[in-house]
Tab-separated table of C-alpha atoms in Angstrom:
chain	number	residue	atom	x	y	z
I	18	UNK	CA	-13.402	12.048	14.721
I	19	UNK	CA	-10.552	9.340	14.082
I	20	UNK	CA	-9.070	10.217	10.579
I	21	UNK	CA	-6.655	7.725	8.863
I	22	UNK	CA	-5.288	8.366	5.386
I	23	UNK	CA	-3.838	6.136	2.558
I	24	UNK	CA	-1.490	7.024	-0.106
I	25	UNK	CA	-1.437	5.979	-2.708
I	26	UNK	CA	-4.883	5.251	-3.496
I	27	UNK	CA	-4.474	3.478	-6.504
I	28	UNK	CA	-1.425	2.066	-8.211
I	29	UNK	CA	-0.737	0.029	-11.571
I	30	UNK	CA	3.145	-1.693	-11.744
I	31	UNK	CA	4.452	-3.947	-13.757
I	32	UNK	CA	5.313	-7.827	-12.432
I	33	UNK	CA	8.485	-7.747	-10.688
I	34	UNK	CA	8.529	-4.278	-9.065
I	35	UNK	CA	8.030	-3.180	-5.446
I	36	UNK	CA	4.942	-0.963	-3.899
I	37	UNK	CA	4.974	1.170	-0.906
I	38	UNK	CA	1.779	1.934	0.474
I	39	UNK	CA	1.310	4.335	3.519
I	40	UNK	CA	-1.092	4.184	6.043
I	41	UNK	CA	-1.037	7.301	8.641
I	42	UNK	CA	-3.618	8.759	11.300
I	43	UNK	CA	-4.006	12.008	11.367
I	44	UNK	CA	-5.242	12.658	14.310
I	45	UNK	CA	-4.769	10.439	16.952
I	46	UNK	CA	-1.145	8.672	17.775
I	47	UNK	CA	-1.803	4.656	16.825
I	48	UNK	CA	0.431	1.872	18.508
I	49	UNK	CA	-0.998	-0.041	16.607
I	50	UNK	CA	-2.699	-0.683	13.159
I	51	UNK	CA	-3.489	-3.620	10.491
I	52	UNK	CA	-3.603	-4.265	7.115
I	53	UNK	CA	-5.851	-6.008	5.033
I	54	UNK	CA	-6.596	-6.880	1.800
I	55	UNK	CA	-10.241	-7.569	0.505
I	56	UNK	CA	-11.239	-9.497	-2.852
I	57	UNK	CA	-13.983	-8.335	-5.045
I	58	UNK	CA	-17.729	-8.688	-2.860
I	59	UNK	CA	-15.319	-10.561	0.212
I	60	UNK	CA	-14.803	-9.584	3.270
I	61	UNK	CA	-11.815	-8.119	4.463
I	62	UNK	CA	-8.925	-10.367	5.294
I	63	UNK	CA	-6.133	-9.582	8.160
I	64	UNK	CA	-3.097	-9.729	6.784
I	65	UNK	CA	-1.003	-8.420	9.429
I	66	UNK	CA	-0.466	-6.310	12.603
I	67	UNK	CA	1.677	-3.971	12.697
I	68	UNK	CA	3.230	-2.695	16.318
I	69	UNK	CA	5.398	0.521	17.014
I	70	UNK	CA	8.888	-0.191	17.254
I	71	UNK	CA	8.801	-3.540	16.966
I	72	UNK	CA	8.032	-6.475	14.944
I	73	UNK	CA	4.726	-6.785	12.433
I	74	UNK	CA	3.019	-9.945	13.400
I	75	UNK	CA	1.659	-12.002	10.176
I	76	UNK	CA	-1.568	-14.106	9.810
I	77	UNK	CA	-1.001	-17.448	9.007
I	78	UNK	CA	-0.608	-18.243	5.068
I	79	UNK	CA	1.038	-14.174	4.593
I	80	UNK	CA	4.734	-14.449	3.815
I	81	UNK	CA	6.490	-11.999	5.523
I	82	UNK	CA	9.065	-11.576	3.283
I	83	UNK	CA	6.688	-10.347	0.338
I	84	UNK	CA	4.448	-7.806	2.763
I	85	UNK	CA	7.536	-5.833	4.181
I	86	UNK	CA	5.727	-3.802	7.434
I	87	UNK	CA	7.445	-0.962	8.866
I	88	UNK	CA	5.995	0.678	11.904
I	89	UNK	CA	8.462	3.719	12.102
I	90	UNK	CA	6.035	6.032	14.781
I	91	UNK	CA	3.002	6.226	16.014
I	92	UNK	CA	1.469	7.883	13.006
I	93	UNK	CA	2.772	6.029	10.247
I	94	UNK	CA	2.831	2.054	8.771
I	95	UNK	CA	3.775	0.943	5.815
I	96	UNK	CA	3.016	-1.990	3.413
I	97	UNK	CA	5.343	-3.047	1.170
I	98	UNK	CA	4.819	-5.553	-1.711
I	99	UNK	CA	7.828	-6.721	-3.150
I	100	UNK	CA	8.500	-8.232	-6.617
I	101	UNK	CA	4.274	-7.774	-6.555
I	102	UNK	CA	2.573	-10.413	-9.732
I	103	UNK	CA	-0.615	-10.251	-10.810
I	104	UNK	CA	-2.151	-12.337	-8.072
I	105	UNK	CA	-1.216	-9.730	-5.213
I	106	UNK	CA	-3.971	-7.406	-7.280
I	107	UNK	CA	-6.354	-6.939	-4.579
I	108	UNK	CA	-7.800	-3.821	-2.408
I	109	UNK	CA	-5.638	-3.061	0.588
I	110	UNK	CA	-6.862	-1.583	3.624
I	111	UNK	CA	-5.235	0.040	6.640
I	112	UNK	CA	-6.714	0.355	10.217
I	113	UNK	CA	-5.342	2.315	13.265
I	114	UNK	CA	-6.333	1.327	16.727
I	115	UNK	CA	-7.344	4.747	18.796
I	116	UNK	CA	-7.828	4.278	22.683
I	117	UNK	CA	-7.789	1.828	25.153
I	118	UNK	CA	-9.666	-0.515	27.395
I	119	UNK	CA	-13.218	-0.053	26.478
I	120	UNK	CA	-12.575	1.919	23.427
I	121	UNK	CA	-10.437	0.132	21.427
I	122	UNK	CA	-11.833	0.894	17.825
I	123	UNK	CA	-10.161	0.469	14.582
I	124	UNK	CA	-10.651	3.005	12.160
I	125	UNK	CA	-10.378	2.570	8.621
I	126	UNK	CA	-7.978	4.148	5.656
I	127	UNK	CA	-10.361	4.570	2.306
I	128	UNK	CA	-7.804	1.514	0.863
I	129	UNK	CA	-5.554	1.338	-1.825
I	130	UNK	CA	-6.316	-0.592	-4.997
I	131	UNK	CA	-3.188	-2.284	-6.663
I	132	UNK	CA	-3.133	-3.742	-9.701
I	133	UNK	CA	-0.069	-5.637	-11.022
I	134	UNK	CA	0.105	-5.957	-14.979
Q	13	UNK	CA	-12.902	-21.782	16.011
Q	14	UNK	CA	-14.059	-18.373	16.297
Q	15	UNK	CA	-16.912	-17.552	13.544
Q	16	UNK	CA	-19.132	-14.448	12.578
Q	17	UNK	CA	-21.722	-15.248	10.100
Q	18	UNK	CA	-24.285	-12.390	8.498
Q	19	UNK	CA	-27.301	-12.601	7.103
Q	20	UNK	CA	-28.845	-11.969	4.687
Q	21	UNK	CA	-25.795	-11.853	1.765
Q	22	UNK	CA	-27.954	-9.423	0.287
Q	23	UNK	CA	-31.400	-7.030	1.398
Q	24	UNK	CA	-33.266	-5.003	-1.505
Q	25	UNK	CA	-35.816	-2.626	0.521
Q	26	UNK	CA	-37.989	0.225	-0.763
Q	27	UNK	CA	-37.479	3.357	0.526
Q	28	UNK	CA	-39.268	3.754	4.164
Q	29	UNK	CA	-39.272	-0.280	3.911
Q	30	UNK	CA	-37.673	-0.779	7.673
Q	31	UNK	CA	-35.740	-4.113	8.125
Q	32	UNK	CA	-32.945	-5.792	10.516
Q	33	UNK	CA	-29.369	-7.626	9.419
Q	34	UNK	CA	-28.371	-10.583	11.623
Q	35	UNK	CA	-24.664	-11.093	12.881
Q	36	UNK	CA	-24.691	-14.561	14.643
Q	37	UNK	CA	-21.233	-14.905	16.431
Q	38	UNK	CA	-19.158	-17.493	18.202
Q	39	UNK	CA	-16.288	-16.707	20.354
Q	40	UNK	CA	-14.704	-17.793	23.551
Q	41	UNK	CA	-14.755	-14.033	25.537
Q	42	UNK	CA	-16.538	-11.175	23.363
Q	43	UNK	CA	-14.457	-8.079	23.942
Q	44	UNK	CA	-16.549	-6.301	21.625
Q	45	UNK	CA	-18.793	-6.283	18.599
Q	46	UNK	CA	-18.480	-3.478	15.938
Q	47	UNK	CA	-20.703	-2.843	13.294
Q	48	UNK	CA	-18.962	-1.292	9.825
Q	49	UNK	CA	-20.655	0.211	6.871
Q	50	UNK	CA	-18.467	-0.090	3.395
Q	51	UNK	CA	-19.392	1.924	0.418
Q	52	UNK	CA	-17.867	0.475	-2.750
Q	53	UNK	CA	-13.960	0.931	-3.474
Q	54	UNK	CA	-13.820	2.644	0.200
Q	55	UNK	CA	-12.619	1.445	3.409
Q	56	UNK	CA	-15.283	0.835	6.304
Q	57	UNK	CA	-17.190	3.547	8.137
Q	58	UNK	CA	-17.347	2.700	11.885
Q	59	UNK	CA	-20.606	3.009	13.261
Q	60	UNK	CA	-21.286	0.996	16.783
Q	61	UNK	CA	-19.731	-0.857	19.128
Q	62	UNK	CA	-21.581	-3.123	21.854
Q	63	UNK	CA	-19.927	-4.664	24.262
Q	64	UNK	CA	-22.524	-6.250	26.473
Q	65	UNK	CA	-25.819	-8.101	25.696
Q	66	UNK	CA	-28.890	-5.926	26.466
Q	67	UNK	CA	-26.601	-2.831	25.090
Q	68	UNK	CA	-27.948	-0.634	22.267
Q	69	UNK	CA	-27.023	1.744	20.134
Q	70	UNK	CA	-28.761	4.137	17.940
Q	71	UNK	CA	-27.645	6.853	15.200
Q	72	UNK	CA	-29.719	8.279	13.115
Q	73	UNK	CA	-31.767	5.638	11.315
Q	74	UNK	CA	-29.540	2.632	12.718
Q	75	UNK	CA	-30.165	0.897	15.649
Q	76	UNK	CA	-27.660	-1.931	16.876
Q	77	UNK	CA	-28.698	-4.480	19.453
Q	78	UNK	CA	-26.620	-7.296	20.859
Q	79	UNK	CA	-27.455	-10.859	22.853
Q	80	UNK	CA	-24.898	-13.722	23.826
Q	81	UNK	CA	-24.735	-14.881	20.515
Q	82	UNK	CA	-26.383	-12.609	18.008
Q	83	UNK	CA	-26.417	-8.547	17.087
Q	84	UNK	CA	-28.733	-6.714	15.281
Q	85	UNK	CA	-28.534	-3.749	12.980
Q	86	UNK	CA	-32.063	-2.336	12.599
Q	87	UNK	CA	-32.733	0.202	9.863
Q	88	UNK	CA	-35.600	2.527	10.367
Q	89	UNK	CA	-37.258	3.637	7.470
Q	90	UNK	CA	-33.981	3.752	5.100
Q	91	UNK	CA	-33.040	6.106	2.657
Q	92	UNK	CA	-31.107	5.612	-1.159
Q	93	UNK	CA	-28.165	6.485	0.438
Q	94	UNK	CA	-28.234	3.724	3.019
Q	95	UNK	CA	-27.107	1.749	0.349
Q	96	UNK	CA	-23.946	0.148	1.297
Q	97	UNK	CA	-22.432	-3.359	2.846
Q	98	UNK	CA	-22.653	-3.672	6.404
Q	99	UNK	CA	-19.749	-5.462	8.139
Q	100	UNK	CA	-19.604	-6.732	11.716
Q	101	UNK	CA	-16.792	-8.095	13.523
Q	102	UNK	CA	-15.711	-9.558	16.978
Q	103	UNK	CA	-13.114	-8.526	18.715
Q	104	UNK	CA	-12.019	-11.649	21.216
Q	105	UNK	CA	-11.413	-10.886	25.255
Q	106	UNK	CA	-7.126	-11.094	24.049
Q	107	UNK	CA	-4.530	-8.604	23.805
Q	108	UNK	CA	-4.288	-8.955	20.201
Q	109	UNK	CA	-7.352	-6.093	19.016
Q	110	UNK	CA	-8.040	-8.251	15.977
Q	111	UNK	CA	-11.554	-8.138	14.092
Q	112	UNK	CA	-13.109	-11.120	13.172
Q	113	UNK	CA	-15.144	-10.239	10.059
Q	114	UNK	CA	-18.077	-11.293	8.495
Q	115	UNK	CA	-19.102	-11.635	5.250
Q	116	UNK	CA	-20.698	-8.720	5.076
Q	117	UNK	CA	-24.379	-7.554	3.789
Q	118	UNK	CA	-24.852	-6.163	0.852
Q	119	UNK	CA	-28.307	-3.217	1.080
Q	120	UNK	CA	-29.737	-1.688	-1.288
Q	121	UNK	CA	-32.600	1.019	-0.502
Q	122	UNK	CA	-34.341	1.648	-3.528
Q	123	UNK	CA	-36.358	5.471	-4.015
């Protein structure tokens, strides 16, 4: 199987403080992987991509500086939200792409649910 | 623009009660379709992906279809713990690997 893991998977902070979240696959090596966030009975909304070595890329309407992506290997993004409010409460979810060509399929982290107070 | 629309929002079936979810899709070059199953407060399950029309797919009590312009996920005979959202997403013919999600639909098998 394709395993990918989230940590934390659930956070409270106060307004004005910074979250790490960490997205790894466990057993595959991922060049790249996404994040998303997801509203209460919504689909899930790409936030960014996230490349090894280089640069995240960042939908349109995401400021980059608040989502902080770092890409260090090929096991391991992370997601920061910096100087998070109340309004960046939401579900985040991490994917890892495994394969190529024909069998490019994301595979899911079980998400981390934020709440800012 | 690029769209993936589901339907129904939401299926209530009786146990054994077989049924099919529609993903409509509209893209310029399909790479592939994937079909997702979400339970609550978890990240999706991957379950198929098609990546021609004609293809199918079958796992246990799901069976995924897929034309130029539609999918289907048809659910033989469910079980309770069917229960979940389905999701299913495009992937475009890009180097990018971004899904295209639907909205998702929301089953609920009843025993």
């Amino acid at each position: 199987g394709a395993v990918v893991s989230q940590h934390p998977s659930r956070v409270i902070c106060k307004s004005g403080t910074s979250v790490k979240i960490e997205c790894r696959s466990l057993d595959f090596q991922a060049t790249t992987m996404f994040w998303y966030r997801q509203f209460p009975k919504q689909s899930l909304m790409l936030m960014a991509t996230s490349n090894e070595g280089s640069k995240a890329t960042y939908e349109q309407g995401v400021e980059k500086d608040k989502f902080l992506i770092n890409h260090a290997s090929l096991t391991l993004s992370t997601l920061t939200v910096t100087s998070a409010h109340p309004e960046d409460s939401s579900f985040y979810i991490c994917s890892a792409l495994r394969g190529g060509s024909s069998t490019d399929t994301q595979y899911f982290g079980p998400g981390t649910r934020l709440t800012v107070l | 623009e690029d769209q993936v629309t589901q339907s129904p929002e939401a299926l209530r079936l009786q146990e054994g009660e077989s049924s099919s979810l529609n993903c409509s899709y509209t893209v310029s070059g399909l790479r592939g379709l994937f079909w997702y199953r979400q339970d609550p407060g978890k990240g999706p399950e991957f379950l198929f992906t098609l990546y021609s029309a004609g293809e199918e797919k079958e796992k246990e009590r799901l069976k995924a279809t897929l034309t130029k312009k539609e999918s289907f996920l048809h659910i033989t005979a469910p079980k309770p713990e069917d229960s979940a959202t389905y999701l299913c997403a495009v992937q475009e013919m890009d180097s990018s690997y971004k899904l295209i999600f639907g909205s998702g639909t929301r089953l609920l098998v009843r025993p």
